[in-house]
Amino acid sequence: MARTIAAMDNANIPDRILARTAPTWEVELLISGVAVFAMLQLPGWLDDRMFAMEPRVDNDWRMVLSLAYFYAKSAAVVLAVTFALHLLLRAQWIALVGMDSVYPQGVRLDKLRMGPIQRGIEEALPDSTADAIERADNRASVVFAIGVSVALIIASVCVTFCGLLLLAILASQALGWTVEPLSMLLGVFLLILGPFLAASAVDHLWGARLRKGDPSHRALSAVLRFYTRIGMGRSNNRIVAILSSNGGERKIMAVVVGVMIAAILWVFAAYYFMRNGSGPGSYGYFPRSDGIAIEPANYDDQRDPGRDRPVPYVQSTVVTGPYLRLVVPYRPTRDEAAMRASCGHADALADGPRATARLACLSALHAVALDGRAVEGLRYEVASDPRTDRPALLAMIDVRDLPRGRHELRVARPLRADARPGKDAPDPGYDRIPFWR
């Protein structure tokens, strides 16, 4: 008889569990299981696209590209962490459900080694396996909801911010405005969001004192109603609104904002380390700097064309042939501003002479010295980097008469147009490429 009752209780376990389980658990598992692998690969794909596109654009377009990259990668990181964490929490929930089926009697405190005081405390806790299963289920659903909501918020900010910045750049270029696009964008944001922020503050502070039907009440209602219809209302993000109204607004908003800031800071830090070739390790005293280090990016057989900065490079650290093949990639962030300042006369020429004048001007900006002496008769050819398909200058330098041993090539470069005096490291004005014969 006892076995029959136990069997009946076990048969009712699925009904007991499902009655207290979120109805979306199957869809949550399906989405997390399918999407987690794509989300784990998406940040790396975005890194490759960023490093491939960055050397092709000038400072204004680089700003749009950088913002789109940081926001998009932050959203991808949030989704990847969310789906992975959700799978882990759902696995914990499934394990609890399984243990409830195998051991329906739950925790048997009399079988655990503990003192009488601790046993009394444990026995007084109003907790059961069913309660633990429900908490695990709710926790997984909340994590899933918060992660997806944060990713959607970041994506919305990315589209809005980058779209307005793009329009500001196009307007400034078309109309010849000298205002910085970012300053123009901030002004547009204040113009757009200013009325909403002011109306929200007035409503929060003095809304209860305003009588319905008064001009001030009607004006405030019209402003708030307009912004609510275009997506600025609290209920437009219903997931966050539900969580905030049931779980505590300050706590939920702190979690949402904290996750967003953590993701963006992580993306910034990862980009900095990738761009500067640094990583974790106790290398603080190692004498490494751009002035004395041999950089793999300066050698074609060592560089990573997808990730390394577009710097001049030669074929190898050891040159065995009669010619040193020097490739100088075109860098819009440096070269374009310098050419506009130095080659303005070329713009008035016809197509053929203009191209020749621009080549001469660009060649002068990248003068070459070998072992401290200027290379006489250096001639640059218009070429391209075969592995990145970016425009570049090509020079073949005769090194047949060089003695055996170490030599050093120095390629002049224009100073950065966006360099900040006193804040950025001083630029030596050249790229240094040691090689051996």
XYZ file of C-alpha atoms in Angstrom:
437
model
C 0.000 0.000 0.000
C 2.809 2.413 0.887
C 4.537 1.657 -2.379
C 1.315 2.350 -4.280
C 0.880 5.745 -2.604
C 4.521 6.622 -3.280
C 4.109 5.600 -6.910
C 1.008 7.779 -7.194
C 2.868 10.720 -5.648
C 5.756 10.229 -8.080
C 3.307 10.104 -10.982
C 1.949 13.492 -9.905
C 5.407 15.093 -9.731
C 5.363 16.428 -13.330
C 1.962 18.031 -12.726
C 3.155 19.597 -9.465
C 6.279 20.954 -11.103
C 4.660 22.234 -14.288
C 1.942 23.981 -12.302
C 4.601 26.222 -10.725
C 6.878 26.521 -13.768
C 7.137 29.468 -16.163
C 5.313 28.496 -19.384
C 8.188 29.845 -21.505
C 10.882 27.502 -20.205
C 10.950 25.359 -23.351
C 11.243 28.367 -25.667
C 13.901 29.920 -23.410
C 15.977 26.747 -23.570
C 15.543 26.517 -27.342
C 16.628 30.119 -27.918
C 19.576 29.926 -25.509
C 20.750 26.563 -26.817
C 20.623 27.628 -30.455
C 21.805 31.231 -30.110
C 24.591 30.847 -27.547
C 27.051 29.463 -30.099
C 26.308 32.242 -32.594
C 26.607 34.895 -29.886
C 29.956 33.502 -28.737
C 31.313 33.856 -32.293
C 29.736 37.244 -33.047
C 32.181 39.382 -30.936
C 35.162 37.949 -32.821
C 33.437 38.548 -36.153
C 32.789 42.164 -35.143
C 36.475 42.545 -34.172
C 37.541 41.381 -37.635
C 35.117 43.759 -39.370
C 36.246 46.663 -37.177
C 39.963 46.112 -37.812
C 39.299 45.660 -41.530
C 37.246 48.853 -41.898
C 39.041 51.192 -39.479
C 42.080 51.947 -41.699
C 39.799 52.808 -44.632
C 38.018 55.807 -43.105
C 38.919 59.278 -41.882
C 38.315 60.645 -38.395
C 34.643 61.602 -38.882
C 33.578 58.255 -40.329
C 35.832 56.448 -37.901
C 33.739 57.948 -35.099
C 30.565 56.387 -36.535
C 32.329 53.075 -37.108
C 33.779 52.985 -33.600
C 30.478 53.780 -31.905
C 28.631 51.174 -33.971
C 31.325 48.610 -33.131
C 31.356 49.310 -29.389
C 27.575 49.263 -29.064
C 27.080 46.212 -31.298
C 29.785 44.223 -29.551
C 28.434 45.220 -26.135
C 24.998 43.895 -27.132
C 26.571 40.695 -28.475
C 28.568 40.187 -25.263
C 25.457 40.734 -23.130
C 23.503 38.183 -25.178
C 26.340 35.646 -25.110
C 26.695 35.900 -21.323
C 22.919 35.869 -20.880
C 22.364 32.726 -22.928
C 25.291 30.891 -21.327
C 24.182 31.859 -17.804
C 20.575 31.020 -18.623
C 21.575 27.535 -19.791
C 23.487 27.028 -16.552
C 20.530 28.179 -14.428
C 18.113 26.030 -16.414
C 20.459 23.088 -15.920
C 20.324 23.728 -12.170
C 16.511 23.839 -12.371
C 16.390 20.567 -14.312
C 18.718 18.962 -11.775
C 16.412 20.025 -8.932
C 13.393 18.635 -10.774
C 15.240 15.362 -11.277
C 16.259 15.137 -7.646
C 12.655 15.793 -6.593
C 11.594 12.870 -8.750
C 14.289 10.503 -7.473
C 14.029 11.566 -3.817
C 10.510 12.986 -3.304
C 11.045 13.091 0.488
C 13.417 16.033 -0.012
C 16.225 16.901 2.396
C 16.450 14.493 5.324
C 18.099 16.579 7.995
C 18.306 13.615 10.377
C 20.765 11.952 8.016
C 23.144 14.956 7.873
C 25.947 15.501 10.356
C 25.282 18.737 12.226
C 24.811 19.942 15.761
C 21.426 20.358 17.415
C 21.455 24.141 17.167
C 22.129 24.160 13.445
C 19.561 21.365 12.920
C 16.971 23.422 14.763
C 17.715 26.432 12.573
C 17.486 24.326 9.397
C 14.234 22.696 10.482
C 12.679 26.075 11.234
C 13.250 27.317 7.684
C 9.938 27.309 5.740
C 11.574 25.837 2.652
C 10.978 22.786 0.493
C 12.289 21.255 -2.710
C 9.279 22.615 -4.570
C 10.111 26.119 -3.358
C 13.739 25.714 -4.476
C 12.549 24.493 -7.900
C 10.268 27.508 -8.260
C 13.029 29.916 -7.269
C 15.436 28.342 -9.778
C 12.789 28.558 -12.483
C 12.008 32.208 -11.728
C 15.692 33.112 -11.494
C 16.401 31.669 -14.955
C 13.442 33.512 -16.507
C 14.442 36.818 -14.903
C 18.069 36.505 -16.070
C 16.852 35.726 -19.586
C 14.501 38.738 -19.561
C 17.077 41.188 -18.175
C 19.798 40.096 -20.613
C 17.562 40.345 -23.667
C 16.182 43.716 -22.507
C 19.656 45.180 -21.945
C 20.806 43.970 -25.371
C 17.744 45.553 -27.003
C 18.361 48.835 -25.167
C 21.990 48.911 -26.332
C 20.919 48.080 -29.893
C 18.328 50.877 -29.837
C 20.893 53.370 -28.557
C 23.315 52.185 -31.252
C 20.831 52.715 -34.078
C 19.642 56.081 -32.757
C 23.027 57.522 -31.806
C 24.918 56.290 -34.883
C 22.068 57.279 -37.197
C 21.954 60.838 -35.878
C 25.746 61.100 -35.950
C 25.734 59.896 -39.555
C 23.170 62.535 -40.478
C 25.205 65.196 -38.651
C 28.351 64.270 -40.601
C 26.521 64.275 -43.931
C 24.931 67.642 -43.128
C 28.238 69.211 -42.068
C 29.991 67.959 -45.223
C 27.163 68.984 -47.553
C 26.706 72.450 -46.055
C 30.368 73.105 -45.300
C 29.816 73.637 -41.602
C 32.869 73.878 -39.397
C 31.053 72.532 -36.329
C 32.318 69.176 -35.128
C 29.771 66.420 -35.907
C 29.920 65.151 -32.322
C 29.181 68.623 -30.932
C 26.338 68.967 -33.418
C 25.003 65.569 -32.341
C 25.054 66.538 -28.672
C 23.163 69.717 -29.527
C 20.560 67.725 -31.459
C 20.183 65.313 -28.553
C 19.625 68.148 -26.106
C 17.141 69.712 -28.503
C 15.233 66.429 -28.855
C 15.423 65.133 -25.293
C 15.382 68.474 -23.486
C 11.582 68.940 -23.527
C 11.008 65.370 -22.365
C 13.500 65.620 -19.486
C 12.081 68.980 -18.422
C 8.469 67.748 -18.617
C 9.317 64.593 -16.639
C 11.029 66.650 -13.920
C 8.112 69.077 -13.654
C 5.608 66.208 -13.531
C 7.595 64.427 -10.829
C 8.002 67.523 -8.653
C 4.797 69.481 -9.172
C 2.480 67.262 -11.235
C 0.198 66.539 -8.266
C -0.383 70.274 -7.728
C -1.495 70.988 -11.281
C -5.266 70.972 -11.838
C -6.593 69.018 -14.763
C -7.673 71.357 -17.546
C -5.241 74.154 -16.692
C -2.993 75.330 -19.553
C 0.121 74.091 -17.748
C -1.469 70.681 -17.176
C -2.546 70.417 -20.824
C 0.879 71.460 -22.092
C 2.661 68.992 -19.817
C 0.274 66.207 -20.844
C 0.774 66.967 -24.550
C 4.573 66.808 -24.245
C 4.593 63.564 -22.250
C 1.953 61.981 -24.505
C 4.008 62.819 -27.609
C 7.209 61.286 -26.233
C 5.309 58.231 -24.991
C 3.969 57.610 -28.490
C 7.445 57.787 -30.046
C 8.832 55.226 -27.606
C 10.028 57.205 -24.586
C 7.344 56.002 -22.153
C 8.078 53.700 -19.257
C 5.724 50.999 -20.542
C 7.323 50.915 -23.984
C 9.969 48.589 -22.558
C 7.401 46.395 -20.902
C 9.889 43.815 -19.632
C 11.877 46.363 -17.637
C 8.650 48.033 -16.503
C 7.286 44.729 -15.171
C 10.550 43.878 -13.429
C 10.877 47.384 -11.950
C 7.316 47.513 -10.647
C 7.509 44.054 -9.060
C 11.150 43.686 -8.079
C 11.940 47.225 -6.931
C 12.667 50.031 -9.379
C 16.003 51.083 -7.930
C 17.315 47.544 -7.761
C 16.255 46.615 -11.289
C 17.502 49.867 -12.823
C 20.801 49.444 -10.990
C 21.122 45.952 -12.483
C 20.188 47.120 -15.998
C 22.513 50.136 -15.968
C 25.269 48.128 -14.256
C 25.134 45.396 -16.911
C 25.242 47.988 -19.700
C 28.222 49.830 -18.206
C 30.088 46.596 -17.456
C 29.604 45.332 -21.019
C 30.717 48.596 -22.624
C 33.763 48.917 -20.346
C 34.739 45.316 -21.082
C 34.504 45.965 -24.829
C 36.615 49.138 -24.478
C 39.260 47.279 -22.453
C 39.344 44.345 -24.884
C 39.711 46.724 -27.840
C 42.531 48.596 -26.121
C 44.496 45.423 -25.405
C 43.944 44.058 -28.919
C 44.925 47.326 -30.561
C 48.063 47.788 -28.460
C 49.147 44.156 -28.607
C 49.255 43.862 -24.836
C 47.754 41.261 -22.573
C 47.787 39.884 -19.052
C 51.145 39.112 -17.458
C 53.781 40.597 -15.160
C 55.691 42.432 -17.886
C 55.766 45.898 -16.347
C 59.569 46.131 -16.239
C 60.218 44.648 -19.667
C 61.826 47.431 -21.794
C 59.218 47.537 -24.542
C 58.148 50.617 -26.502
C 57.503 51.673 -30.076
C 60.914 53.285 -30.198
C 63.011 50.167 -29.549
C 60.783 47.137 -30.126
C 60.653 45.049 -33.287
C 56.994 44.983 -34.278
C 55.630 41.982 -36.214
C 53.327 44.376 -38.103
C 56.405 45.772 -39.923
C 57.194 42.438 -41.615
C 54.998 40.836 -44.233
C 55.837 37.283 -43.151
C 54.860 38.027 -39.517
C 52.000 40.533 -39.610
C 48.336 39.780 -39.100
C 46.670 41.806 -41.876
C 43.256 41.505 -40.263
C 44.250 42.839 -36.836
C 47.531 44.793 -37.061
C 47.648 48.537 -37.557
C 48.294 49.725 -41.141
C 51.985 50.562 -40.755
C 54.802 50.389 -43.340
C 56.275 46.920 -43.757
C 59.028 45.067 -45.607
C 59.129 41.438 -46.699
C 60.998 40.004 -43.699
C 63.440 40.681 -40.878
C 66.145 39.062 -43.030
C 66.403 40.387 -46.592
C 68.252 38.015 -48.918
C 67.322 39.414 -52.330
C 68.702 42.448 -54.150
C 65.741 44.662 -53.305
C 63.998 45.680 -50.125
C 60.263 45.796 -50.860
C 58.745 48.638 -48.822
C 54.947 48.965 -48.682
C 53.440 52.072 -47.069
C 49.658 51.694 -46.552
C 47.524 54.768 -47.045
C 46.068 55.886 -43.699
C 43.199 58.377 -44.093
C 43.380 59.461 -40.437
C 46.942 60.718 -40.964
C 47.522 61.124 -44.705
C 44.315 62.825 -45.804
C 44.598 65.791 -43.446
C 48.287 66.231 -44.299
C 47.570 66.089 -48.037
C 44.769 68.632 -47.738
C 47.213 70.979 -46.032
C 50.170 70.305 -48.376
C 48.621 69.389 -51.722
C 45.843 71.940 -52.085
C 47.242 73.087 -55.438
C 46.634 69.636 -56.924
C 42.853 69.959 -56.644
C 42.776 72.605 -59.375
C 44.541 70.362 -61.930
C 43.012 67.954 -64.417
C 42.611 64.290 -63.540
C 45.966 63.060 -64.869
C 48.179 65.903 -63.568
C 46.210 65.944 -60.308
C 46.958 62.263 -59.678
C 50.652 62.824 -60.446
C 50.813 65.851 -58.145
C 49.071 63.980 -55.341
C 51.474 61.047 -55.711
C 54.439 63.409 -55.489
C 52.950 65.113 -52.436
C 52.161 61.814 -50.688
C 55.644 60.512 -51.508
C 57.196 63.588 -49.909
C 55.181 62.946 -46.745
C 56.733 59.456 -46.514
C 60.398 60.162 -47.090
C 62.714 57.215 -46.330
C 66.062 57.105 -44.547
C 68.319 54.029 -44.472
C 70.825 53.823 -41.617
C 70.362 57.538 -40.957
C 70.807 58.682 -44.590
C 68.039 59.746 -46.928
C 67.462 57.276 -49.747
C 68.340 59.110 -52.936
C 66.166 58.669 -55.986
C 63.403 56.912 -54.049
C 60.367 56.368 -56.212
C 56.994 55.265 -54.952
C 54.562 53.361 -57.160
C 50.806 53.368 -56.687
C 49.928 49.861 -55.470
C 47.764 48.073 -52.926
C 48.178 45.715 -50.018
C 47.400 42.321 -51.612
C 46.128 40.798 -48.365
C 43.801 43.630 -47.323
C 43.031 45.227 -50.706
C 43.786 48.690 -49.297
C 45.666 51.350 -51.323
C 49.364 51.662 -50.602
C 52.658 53.052 -51.890
C 55.316 50.603 -53.065
C 59.059 51.330 -53.217
C 61.795 48.902 -54.286
C 65.038 49.873 -52.557
C 68.307 48.508 -53.917
C 70.218 46.883 -51.031
C 72.832 44.901 -53.000
C 75.669 47.076 -51.743
C 74.658 46.943 -48.069
C 77.136 45.140 -45.792
C 76.054 42.172 -43.762
C 74.511 42.894 -40.394
C 71.776 45.036 -38.916
C 70.256 47.975 -40.744
C 67.411 50.316 -39.952
C 64.803 51.872 -42.205
C 62.900 54.963 -41.131
C 59.752 55.970 -42.982
C 58.415 59.459 -42.299
C 54.730 59.830 -41.457
C 52.427 62.811 -40.951
C 51.436 63.576 -37.395
C 47.969 62.575 -36.268
C 45.374 65.207 -36.985
C 43.488 64.360 -33.791
C 46.530 64.282 -31.487
C 45.964 66.069 -28.185
C 48.991 68.078 -27.008
C 50.019 67.151 -23.506
C 47.701 64.111 -23.377
C 48.826 61.766 -26.147
C 52.322 60.285 -26.258
C 54.707 62.322 -28.423
C 54.870 61.077 -32.008
C 58.446 60.654 -33.344
C 57.187 61.367 -36.871
C 58.483 58.159 -38.441
C 58.071 54.377 -38.460
C 61.175 52.384 -37.603
C 61.855 49.026 -39.324
C 65.071 47.147 -38.430
C 66.193 44.378 -40.781
C 69.278 42.223 -41.422
C 71.275 41.261 -44.482
